[in-house]
PDB file of C-alpha atoms in Angstrom:
ATOM      1  CA  MET A  46     274.088 245.573  91.495  1.00  0.00           C
ATOM      2  CA  THR A  47     272.966 244.447  88.056  1.00  0.00           C
ATOM      3  CA  GLN A  48     273.551 241.009  86.632  1.00  0.00           C
ATOM      4  CA  LYS A  49     276.350 240.250  84.185  1.00  0.00           C
ATOM      5  CA  GLU A  50     275.466 241.673  80.779  1.00  0.00           C
ATOM      6  CA  THR A  51     274.762 239.019  78.159  1.00  0.00           C
ATOM      7  CA  PRO A  52     274.779 239.531  74.366  1.00  0.00           C
ATOM      8  CA  GLU A  53     270.962 239.519  74.488  1.00  0.00           C
ATOM      9  CA  ILE A  54     270.908 242.286  77.090  1.00  0.00           C
ATOM     10  CA  THR A  55     273.462 244.280  75.097  1.00  0.00           C
ATOM     11  CA  LYS A  56     271.198 244.069  72.042  1.00  0.00           C
ATOM     12  CA  LEU A  57     268.166 244.992  74.149  1.00  0.00           C
ATOM     13  CA  HIS A  58     269.920 248.033  75.618  1.00  0.00           C
ATOM     14  CA  LYS A  59     270.957 249.195  72.151  1.00  0.00           C
ATOM     15  CA  ARG A  60     267.415 248.696  70.844  1.00  0.00           C
ATOM     16  CA  LEU A  61     265.887 250.674  73.684  1.00  0.00           C
ATOM     17  CA  ARG A  62     268.423 253.481  73.291  1.00  0.00           C
ATOM     18  CA  LYS A  63     267.803 253.552  69.550  1.00  0.00           C
ATOM     19  CA  ASN A  64     264.028 253.631  70.028  1.00  0.00           C
ATOM     20  CA  VAL A  65     264.243 256.451  72.559  1.00  0.00           C
ATOM     21  CA  GLY A  66     266.720 258.359  70.395  1.00  0.00           C
ATOM     22  CA  ASN A  67     264.493 258.026  67.332  1.00  0.00           C
ATOM     23  CA  ALA A  68     261.432 259.203  69.250  1.00  0.00           C
ATOM     24  CA  VAL A  69     263.330 262.190  70.616  1.00  0.00           C
ATOM     25  CA  VAL A  70     264.462 263.166  67.105  1.00  0.00           C
ATOM     26  CA  ASP A  71     261.172 262.424  65.327  1.00  0.00           C
ATOM     27  CA  TYR A  72     259.167 264.636  67.690  1.00  0.00           C
ATOM     28  CA  ASN A  73     261.906 267.114  68.667  1.00  0.00           C
ATOM     29  CA  MET A  74     261.351 266.147  72.288  1.00  0.00           C
ATOM     30  CA  ILE A  75     264.583 267.527  73.709  1.00  0.00           C
ATOM     31  CA  GLU A  76     266.325 270.703  72.556  1.00  0.00           C
ATOM     32  CA  GLU A  77     269.519 272.552  73.367  1.00  0.00           C
ATOM     33  CA  ASN A  78     269.728 273.582  77.051  1.00  0.00           C
ATOM     34  CA  ASP A  79     266.453 271.893  77.989  1.00  0.00           C
ATOM     35  CA  VAL A  80     265.858 270.993  81.614  1.00  0.00           C
ATOM     36  CA  VAL A  81     264.049 267.648  81.482  1.00  0.00           C
ATOM     37  CA  MET A  82     262.005 266.819  84.562  1.00  0.00           C
ATOM     38  CA  ALA A  83     261.924 263.007  84.563  1.00  0.00           C
ATOM     39  CA  CYS A  84     258.877 261.933  86.564  1.00  0.00           C
ATOM     40  CA  ILE A  85     259.736 258.771  88.484  1.00  0.00           C
ATOM     41  CA  SER A  86     256.837 256.856  89.989  1.00  0.00           C
ATOM     42  CA  GLY A  87     258.817 253.866  91.211  1.00  0.00           C
ATOM     43  CA  GLY A  88     257.558 251.634  88.403  1.00  0.00           C
ATOM     44  CA  LYS A  89     259.676 249.791  85.836  1.00  0.00           C
ATOM     45  CA  ASP A  90     258.857 252.177  82.976  1.00  0.00           C
ATOM     46  CA  SER A  91     259.912 255.420  84.639  1.00  0.00           C
ATOM     47  CA  PHE A  92     263.080 253.788  85.992  1.00  0.00           C
ATOM     48  CA  ALA A  93     263.974 252.599  82.470  1.00  0.00           C
ATOM     49  CA  MET A  94     263.193 256.028  81.020  1.00  0.00           C
ATOM     50  CA  LEU A  95     265.518 257.731  83.499  1.00  0.00           C
ATOM     51  CA  ASP A  96     268.258 255.172  82.897  1.00  0.00           C
ATOM     52  CA  ILE A  97     268.125 255.619  79.109  1.00  0.00           C
ATOM     53  CA  LEU A  98     267.848 259.421  79.259  1.00  0.00           C
ATOM     54  CA  LEU A  99     270.961 259.572  81.430  1.00  0.00           C
ATOM     55  CA  SER A 100     272.727 257.251  78.994  1.00  0.00           C
ATOM     56  CA  LEU A 101     271.757 259.391  75.993  1.00  0.00           C
ATOM     57  CA  GLN A 102     272.684 262.582  77.832  1.00  0.00           C
ATOM     58  CA  LYS A 103     276.340 261.495  77.803  1.00  0.00           C
ATOM     59  CA  VAL A 104     276.506 261.082  74.013  1.00  0.00           C
ATOM     60  CA  ALA A 105     273.871 263.512  72.710  1.00  0.00           C
ATOM     61  CA  PRO A 106     275.033 266.221  70.292  1.00  0.00           C
ATOM     62  CA  ILE A 107     273.170 268.793  72.392  1.00  0.00           C
ATOM     63  CA  LYS A 108     273.424 269.805  76.043  1.00  0.00           C
ATOM     64  CA  PHE A 109     270.455 269.152  78.314  1.00  0.00           C
ATOM     65  CA  ASP A 110     269.926 268.531  82.016  1.00  0.00           C
ATOM     66  CA  VAL A 111     267.899 265.783  83.663  1.00  0.00           C
ATOM     67  CA  VAL A 112     266.248 266.254  87.055  1.00  0.00           C
ATOM     68  CA  ALA A 113     264.483 263.287  88.660  1.00  0.00           C
ATOM     69  CA  VAL A 114     261.227 264.101  90.427  1.00  0.00           C
ATOM     70  CA  ASN A 115     259.043 261.763  92.462  1.00  0.00           C
ATOM     71  CA  LEU A 116     255.593 262.767  93.651  1.00  0.00           C
ATOM     72  CA  ASP A 117     255.041 261.110  97.029  1.00  0.00           C
ATOM     73  CA  GLN A 118     251.248 260.741  97.130  1.00  0.00           C
ATOM     74  CA  LYS A 119     251.310 259.563 100.765  1.00  0.00           C
ATOM     75  CA  GLN A 120     250.028 256.088 100.124  1.00  0.00           C
ATOM     76  CA  PRO A 121     250.049 254.013 103.319  1.00  0.00           C
ATOM     77  CA  GLY A 122     253.171 251.906 103.580  1.00  0.00           C
ATOM     78  CA  PHE A 123     255.004 253.702 100.760  1.00  0.00           C
ATOM     79  CA  PRO A 124     258.753 253.062 101.335  1.00  0.00           C
ATOM     80  CA  GLU A 125     259.933 256.679 101.345  1.00  0.00           C
ATOM     81  CA  HIS A 126     263.629 255.821 101.588  1.00  0.00           C
ATOM     82  CA  ILE A 127     263.942 253.807  98.357  1.00  0.00           C
ATOM     83  CA  LEU A 128     263.871 256.542  95.721  1.00  0.00           C
ATOM     84  CA  PRO A 129     266.149 259.052  97.519  1.00  0.00           C
ATOM     85  CA  GLU A 130     268.691 256.275  98.064  1.00  0.00           C
ATOM     86  CA  TYR A 131     268.468 255.243  94.411  1.00  0.00           C
ATOM     87  CA  PHE A 132     268.882 258.807  93.130  1.00  0.00           C
ATOM     88  CA  GLU A 133     271.799 259.361  95.475  1.00  0.00           C
ATOM     89  CA  SER A 134     273.462 256.197  94.127  1.00  0.00           C
ATOM     90  CA  LEU A 135     273.220 257.670  90.623  1.00  0.00           C
ATOM     91  CA  ASP A 136     274.590 261.007  91.846  1.00  0.00           C
ATOM     92  CA  ILE A 137     271.893 262.977  90.005  1.00  0.00           C
ATOM     93  CA  PRO A 138     269.808 265.998  91.034  1.00  0.00           C
ATOM     94  CA  TYR A 139     266.389 265.034  92.361  1.00  0.00           C
ATOM     95  CA  TYR A 140     263.335 266.222  94.249  1.00  0.00           C
ATOM     96  CA  ILE A 141     260.815 264.290  96.326  1.00  0.00           C
ATOM     97  CA  VAL A 142     257.574 266.283  96.257  1.00  0.00           C
ATOM     98  CA  ASP A 143     255.003 265.571  98.978  1.00  0.00           C
ATOM     99  CA  LYS A 144     251.323 265.856  98.032  1.00  0.00           C
ATOM    100  CA  ASP A 145     248.634 263.836  99.788  1.00  0.00           C
ATOM    101  CA  THR A 146     246.557 263.009  96.708  1.00  0.00           C
ATOM    102  CA  TYR A 147     245.884 259.557  98.165  1.00  0.00           C
ATOM    103  CA  SER A 148     243.490 260.926 100.789  1.00  0.00           C
ATOM    104  CA  VAL A 149     241.706 263.086  98.224  1.00  0.00           C
ATOM    105  CA  VAL A 150     241.196 260.163  95.859  1.00  0.00           C
ATOM    106  CA  LYS A 151     239.985 257.815  98.606  1.00  0.00           C
ATOM    107  CA  GLN A 152     237.589 260.486  99.863  1.00  0.00           C
ATOM    108  CA  LYS A 153     236.072 261.350  96.497  1.00  0.00           C
ATOM    109  CA  VAL A 154     236.018 257.984  94.680  1.00  0.00           C
ATOM    110  CA  PRO A 155     233.440 255.422  95.892  1.00  0.00           C
ATOM    111  CA  GLU A 156     234.771 252.037  96.989  1.00  0.00           C
ATOM    112  CA  GLY A 157     235.318 249.713  94.035  1.00  0.00           C
ATOM    113  CA  LYS A 158     235.371 252.486  91.429  1.00  0.00           C
ATOM    114  CA  THR A 159     238.408 253.242  89.295  1.00  0.00           C
ATOM    115  CA  THR A 160     240.707 255.826  90.870  1.00  0.00           C
ATOM    116  CA  CYS A 161     243.041 256.289  87.889  1.00  0.00           C
ATOM    117  CA  GLY A 162     241.270 259.268  86.304  1.00  0.00           C
ATOM    118  CA  LEU A 163     241.172 261.496  89.382  1.00  0.00           C
ATOM    119  CA  CYS A 164     244.605 260.353  90.517  1.00  0.00           C
ATOM    120  CA  SER A 165     246.097 261.298  87.131  1.00  0.00           C
ATOM    121  CA  ARG A 166     244.493 264.748  87.154  1.00  0.00           C
ATOM    122  CA  LEU A 167     245.774 265.519  90.630  1.00  0.00           C
ATOM    123  CA  ARG A 168     249.273 264.329  89.742  1.00  0.00           C
ATOM    124  CA  ARG A 169     249.271 266.331  86.525  1.00  0.00           C
ATOM    125  CA  GLY A 170     248.365 269.594  88.264  1.00  0.00           C
ATOM    126  CA  THR A 171     251.074 269.145  90.882  1.00  0.00           C
ATOM    127  CA  LEU A 172     253.765 268.194  88.367  1.00  0.00           C
ATOM    128  CA  TYR A 173     252.897 271.025  85.969  1.00  0.00           C
ATOM    129  CA  SER A 174     253.190 273.567  88.776  1.00  0.00           C
ATOM    130  CA  PHE A 175     256.427 272.083  90.082  1.00  0.00           C
ATOM    131  CA  ALA A 176     257.993 272.061  86.610  1.00  0.00           C
ATOM    132  CA  GLU A 177     257.491 275.813  86.410  1.00  0.00           C
ATOM    133  CA  LYS A 178     258.862 276.256  89.908  1.00  0.00           C
ATOM    134  CA  ILE A 179     262.188 274.548  89.106  1.00  0.00           C
ATOM    135  CA  GLY A 180     262.473 275.936  85.570  1.00  0.00           C
ATOM    136  CA  ALA A 181     261.968 272.605  83.798  1.00  0.00           C
ATOM    137  CA  THR A 182     261.243 273.054  80.095  1.00  0.00           C
ATOM    138  CA  LYS A 183     260.114 269.466  79.421  1.00  0.00           C
ATOM    139  CA  ILE A 184     258.194 266.988  81.580  1.00  0.00           C
ATOM    140  CA  ALA A 185     259.140 263.392  80.727  1.00  0.00           C
ATOM    141  CA  LEU A 186     256.663 260.586  81.441  1.00  0.00           C
ATOM    142  CA  GLY A 187     257.327 256.854  81.168  1.00  0.00           C
ATOM    143  CA  HIS A 188     254.458 255.798  78.893  1.00  0.00           C
ATOM    144  CA  HIS A 189     255.470 253.270  76.230  1.00  0.00           C
ATOM    145  CA  LEU A 190     254.035 252.049  72.922  1.00  0.00           C
ATOM    146  CA  ASP A 191     251.702 249.534  74.586  1.00  0.00           C
ATOM    147  CA  ASP A 192     250.318 252.235  76.901  1.00  0.00           C
ATOM    148  CA  ILE A 193     249.539 254.439  73.909  1.00  0.00           C
ATOM    149  CA  VAL A 194     247.707 251.701  72.005  1.00  0.00           C
ATOM    150  CA  GLU A 195     245.822 250.607  75.124  1.00  0.00           C
ATOM    151  CA  THR A 196     244.720 254.190  75.735  1.00  0.00           C
ATOM    152  CA  MET A 197     243.409 254.481  72.198  1.00  0.00           C
ATOM    153  CA  PHE A 198     241.200 251.420  72.630  1.00  0.00           C
ATOM    154  CA  LEU A 199     240.064 252.574  76.070  1.00  0.00           C
ATOM    155  CA  ASN A 200     238.924 255.872  74.578  1.00  0.00           C
ATOM    156  CA  MET A 201     237.237 254.102  71.663  1.00  0.00           C
ATOM    157  CA  PHE A 202     235.441 251.459  73.731  1.00  0.00           C
ATOM    158  CA  HIS A 203     234.517 253.539  76.782  1.00  0.00           C
ATOM    159  CA  GLY A 204     234.602 257.166  75.626  1.00  0.00           C
ATOM    160  CA  ALA A 205     233.574 256.949  71.955  1.00  0.00           C
ATOM    161  CA  ARG A 206     236.640 258.994  70.996  1.00  0.00           C
ATOM    162  CA  LEU A 207     239.505 258.220  68.629  1.00  0.00           C
ATOM    163  CA  LYS A 208     242.209 259.508  70.942  1.00  0.00           C
ATOM    164  CA  ALA A 209     245.451 258.172  72.401  1.00  0.00           C
ATOM    165  CA  MET A 210     248.558 259.597  74.121  1.00  0.00           C
ATOM    166  CA  PRO A 211     250.690 261.858  71.911  1.00  0.00           C
ATOM    167  CA  PRO A 212     254.486 261.474  72.050  1.00  0.00           C
ATOM    168  CA  LYS A 213     254.684 265.208  72.725  1.00  0.00           C
ATOM    169  CA  LEU A 214     251.982 267.412  74.217  1.00  0.00           C
ATOM    170  CA  ARG A 215     251.660 271.074  75.064  1.00  0.00           C
ATOM    171  CA  SER A 216     249.414 271.720  78.050  1.00  0.00           C
ATOM    172  CA  ASP A 217     246.123 273.517  77.406  1.00  0.00           C
ATOM    173  CA  ASP A 218     247.445 276.747  78.912  1.00  0.00           C
ATOM    174  CA  GLY A 219     250.650 276.482  76.850  1.00  0.00           C
ATOM    175  CA  ARG A 220     252.871 276.687  79.928  1.00  0.00           C
ATOM    176  CA  ASN A 221     254.306 273.150  79.839  1.00  0.00           C
ATOM    177  CA  VAL A 222     255.386 270.514  77.323  1.00  0.00           C
ATOM    178  CA  VAL A 223     255.075 266.816  78.136  1.00  0.00           C
ATOM    179  CA  ILE A 224     257.241 264.264  76.322  1.00  0.00           C
ATOM    180  CA  ARG A 225     257.097 260.464  76.234  1.00  0.00           C
ATOM    181  CA  PRO A 226     260.599 259.226  75.312  1.00  0.00           C
ATOM    182  CA  LEU A 227     259.522 255.548  75.485  1.00  0.00           C
ATOM    183  CA  THR A 228     256.940 256.036  72.712  1.00  0.00           C
ATOM    184  CA  TYR A 229     258.645 253.499  70.402  1.00  0.00           C
ATOM    185  CA  CYS A 230     259.481 250.974  73.178  1.00  0.00           C
ATOM    186  CA  ARG A 231     257.527 247.751  73.800  1.00  0.00           C
ATOM    187  CA  GLU A 232     256.542 246.849  77.351  1.00  0.00           C
ATOM    188  CA  GLU A 233     257.998 243.346  77.114  1.00  0.00           C
ATOM    189  CA  ASP A 234     261.427 244.862  76.413  1.00  0.00           C
ATOM    190  CA  LEU A 235     261.087 247.192  79.398  1.00  0.00           C
ATOM    191  CA  ILE A 236     260.136 244.288  81.667  1.00  0.00           C
ATOM    192  CA  THR A 237     263.235 242.349  80.621  1.00  0.00           C
ATOM    193  CA  TYR A 238     265.438 245.434  80.995  1.00  0.00           C
ATOM    194  CA  ALA A 239     264.062 246.209  84.456  1.00  0.00           C
ATOM    195  CA  GLU A 240     264.729 242.645  85.591  1.00  0.00           C
ATOM    196  CA  TYR A 241     268.307 242.866  84.365  1.00  0.00           C
ATOM    197  CA  LYS A 242     268.918 246.290  85.932  1.00  0.00           C
ATOM    198  CA  GLN A 243     267.208 245.237  89.170  1.00  0.00           C
ATOM    199  CA  PHE A 244     265.438 248.553  89.595  1.00  0.00           C
ATOM    200  CA  PRO A 245     263.986 249.039  93.119  1.00  0.00           C
ATOM    201  CA  ILE A 246     260.395 248.857  91.860  1.00  0.00           C
ATOM    202  CA  ILE A 247     257.649 250.144  94.149  1.00  0.00           C
ATOM    203  CA  PRO A 248     254.120 248.854  93.417  1.00  0.00           C
ATOM    204  CA  CYS A 249     251.210 251.302  93.333  1.00  0.00           C
ATOM    205  CA  ASN A 250     248.844 250.127  96.061  1.00  0.00           C
ATOM    206  CA  LEU A 251     246.290 252.789  95.227  1.00  0.00           C
ATOM    207  CA  CYS A 252     245.229 251.376  91.883  1.00  0.00           C
ATOM    208  CA  GLY A 253     247.032 248.033  91.827  1.00  0.00           C
ATOM    209  CA  SER A 254     244.553 246.523  94.265  1.00  0.00           C
ATOM    210  CA  GLN A 255     241.533 247.281  92.081  1.00  0.00           C
ATOM    211  CA  GLU A 256     240.256 244.265  90.185  1.00  0.00           C
ATOM    212  CA  ASN A 257     238.962 244.160  86.613  1.00  0.00           C
ATOM    213  CA  LEU A 258     240.151 247.571  85.557  1.00  0.00           C
ATOM    214  CA  GLN A 259     239.171 248.220  81.954  1.00  0.00           C
ATOM    215  CA  ARG A 260     242.802 248.831  81.032  1.00  0.00           C
ATOM    216  CA  GLN A 261     243.691 245.323  82.140  1.00  0.00           C
ATOM    217  CA  ASN A 262     240.978 243.938  79.877  1.00  0.00           C
ATOM    218  CA  ILE A 263     242.365 245.931  76.945  1.00  0.00           C
ATOM    219  CA  LYS A 264     245.900 244.797  77.777  1.00  0.00           C
ATOM    220  CA  ALA A 265     244.807 241.154  77.778  1.00  0.00           C
ATOM    221  CA  MET A 266     243.111 241.646  74.409  1.00  0.00           C
ATOM    222  CA  LEU A 267     246.261 243.139  72.878  1.00  0.00           C
ATOM    223  CA  VAL A 268     248.509 240.441  74.361  1.00  0.00           C
ATOM    224  CA  ASP A 269     246.254 237.830  72.771  1.00  0.00           C
ATOM    225  CA  TRP A 270     246.336 239.613  69.412  1.00  0.00           C
ATOM    226  CA  ASP A 271     250.112 239.961  69.559  1.00  0.00           C
ATOM    227  CA  ALA A 272     250.523 236.264  70.365  1.00  0.00           C
ATOM    228  CA  LYS A 273     248.325 235.190  67.464  1.00  0.00           C
ATOM    229  CA  THR A 274     249.590 237.806  65.011  1.00  0.00           C
ATOM    230  CA  PRO A 275     253.063 239.107  65.956  1.00  0.00           C
ATOM    231  CA  GLY A 276     253.541 242.739  64.999  1.00  0.00           C
ATOM    232  CA  ARG A 277     249.869 243.658  65.229  1.00  0.00           C
ATOM    233  CA  VAL A 278     250.317 246.106  68.106  1.00  0.00           C
ATOM    234  CA  GLU A 279     253.132 247.870  66.246  1.00  0.00           C
ATOM    235  CA  SER A 280     250.872 248.104  63.186  1.00  0.00           C
ATOM    236  CA  ILE A 281     248.109 249.646  65.280  1.00  0.00           C
ATOM    237  CA  PHE A 282     250.577 252.191  66.650  1.00  0.00           C
ATOM    238  CA  LYS A 283     251.803 253.051  63.153  1.00  0.00           C
ATOM    239  CA  SER A 284     248.190 253.706  62.143  1.00  0.00           C
ATOM    240  CA  ILE A 285     248.121 256.468  64.774  1.00  0.00           C
ATOM    241  CA  GLN A 286     251.052 258.041  62.922  1.00  0.00           C
ATOM    242  CA  ASN A 287     249.403 257.649  59.533  1.00  0.00           C
ATOM    243  CA  VAL A 288     245.960 259.253  59.802  1.00  0.00           C
ATOM    244  CA  SER A 289     243.717 260.032  56.815  1.00  0.00           C
ATOM    245  CA  PRO A 290     241.079 262.514  58.056  1.00  0.00           C
ATOM    246  CA  SER A 291     239.034 262.258  54.843  1.00  0.00           C
ATOM    247  CA  GLN A 292     238.653 258.518  55.420  1.00  0.00           C
ATOM    248  CA  LEU A 293     237.158 258.931  58.892  1.00  0.00           C
ATOM    249  CA  ALA A 294     233.967 260.756  59.885  1.00  0.00           C
ATOM    250  CA  ASP A 295     234.952 263.721  62.057  1.00  0.00           C
ATOM    251  CA  ARG A 296     233.166 266.760  60.590  1.00  0.00           C
ATOM    252  CA  GLY A 297     235.335 269.071  62.646  1.00  0.00           C
ATOM    253  CA  LEU A 298     238.528 267.531  61.297  1.00  0.00           C
ATOM    254  CA  PHE A 299     237.506 267.342  57.638  1.00  0.00           C
ATOM    255  CA  ASP A 300     235.021 269.457  55.645  1.00  0.00           C
ATOM    256  CA  PHE A 301     232.533 266.874  54.393  1.00  0.00           C
ATOM    257  CA  ILE A 302     229.888 269.572  53.819  1.00  0.00           C
ATOM    258  CA  ASN A 303     231.685 271.393  51.023  1.00  0.00           C
ATOM    259  CA  LEU A 304     232.952 268.808  48.534  1.00  0.00           C
ATOM    260  CA  PRO A 305     231.998 270.165  45.082  1.00  0.00           C
ATOM    261  CA  ILE A 306     232.711 268.270  41.887  1.00  0.00           C
ATOM    262  CA  ASP A 307     235.387 269.909  39.737  1.00  0.00           C
ATOM    263  CA  ARG A 308     235.463 268.259  36.330  1.00  0.00           C
ATOM    264  CA  GLU A 309     237.794 270.956  34.996  1.00  0.00           C
ATOM    265  CA  ALA A 310     240.589 269.628  37.184  1.00  0.00           C
ATOM    266  CA  GLN A 311     243.221 267.344  35.721  1.00  0.00           C
ATOM    267  CA  LYS A 312     241.793 263.866  35.448  1.00  0.00           C
ATOM    268  CA  ALA A 313     243.421 261.125  37.454  1.00  0.00           C
ATOM    269  CA  GLU A 314     244.583 257.964  35.769  1.00  0.00           C
ATOM    270  CA  TYR A 315     241.883 255.543  36.864  1.00  0.00           C
ATOM    271  CA  GLU A 316     242.653 251.847  36.716  1.00  0.00           C
ATOM    272  CA  PHE A 317     240.183 249.931  34.486  1.00  0.00           C
ATOM    273  CA  ALA A 318     238.520 253.229  33.526  1.00  0.00           C
ATOM    274  CA  GLU A 319     236.954 251.950  30.278  1.00  0.00           C
ATOM    275  CA  ALA A 320     233.727 249.940  30.494  1.00  0.00           C
ATOM    276  CA  THR A 321     231.601 248.319  27.786  1.00  0.00           C
ATOM    277  CA  VAL A 322     227.828 248.743  28.028  1.00  0.00           C
ATOM    278  CA  SER A 323     226.017 245.529  27.143  1.00  0.00           C
ATOM    279  CA  SER A 324     222.467 246.760  27.711  1.00  0.00           C
ATOM    280  CA  SER A 325     220.683 250.073  28.393  1.00  0.00           C
ATOM    281  CA  ASN A 326     217.384 251.890  27.783  1.00  0.00           C
ATOM    282  CA  ILE A 327     218.960 255.357  27.935  1.00  0.00           C
ATOM    283  CA  ASP A 328     219.321 257.626  24.883  1.00  0.00           C
ATOM    284  CA  GLU A 329     223.059 258.333  24.909  1.00  0.00           C
ATOM    285  CA  SER A 330     222.597 261.307  22.580  1.00  0.00           C
ATOM    286  CA  LEU A 331     221.361 263.215  25.617  1.00  0.00           C
ATOM    287  CA  PHE A 332     224.752 262.886  27.285  1.00  0.00           C
ATOM    288  CA  ILE A 333     227.478 265.483  26.969  1.00  0.00           C
ATOM    289  CA  ASP A 334     230.577 264.073  25.325  1.00  0.00           C
ATOM    290  CA  VAL A 335     233.247 264.685  27.935  1.00  0.00           C
ATOM    291  CA  THR A 336     236.042 263.065  25.950  1.00  0.00           C
ATOM    292  CA  ASN A 337     236.738 266.293  24.055  1.00  0.00           C
ATOM    293  CA  ILE A 338     236.451 268.647  27.022  1.00  0.00           C
TER     294      ILE A 338
END
């Protein structure tokens, strides 16, 4: 049972629904007759994503189906009954998919090293294959705005790449499309919403026990920035949406090699274009008068 809804929670719910709805429209995430496979890990974000998708499904101008899918990675002590009971209480279609990725990760990753990379790859392969098996046309993941910004800084600081998480992604083989409906949602809102809804959250013991993960360092940095300068994280996210390739340095993204001067093109209106020369040792008669060209 959830707590009694307060005016603040009502506003929060509307804001989250609006943010998800805007993201869906802006990136054409969900289309007519889509089958959306909502991947539910047991964390607050995926629970909130499912809750809001089901809410939007009732009022959307298009018809689409939502199927909840949990990948049981066979972590020791994982409470296998919680998610089936929760899905049954919602009366929605669901699958629990068993795949012992836990043993693979523990076998291949040395003690103390970060397991997230390998764990994510194994999950991705299983979910991509299962989406095809059940005829899902979209795979919905619960990453939010903070996750996207954190990932960008992780890639910059530790991979020397300007790369984040796109709101919508087609797999390399073109066989699946991943969507992130929470793209415009802040984590602090999702925390508050999860507390109100009393989702049966299941912690991830595989990676949650690892200390000093680089993502946690990035998260702490962003929390500090946001506290000192409210709105900074949103501004960083908006910069991802407003990229100027010619103002960066990627030679594959912009042709810096071939940039010829074209003085026959229409001249731009430069601000403060006129300048007065106070001293020179150059014979100006050698210059071509461009004012009459």
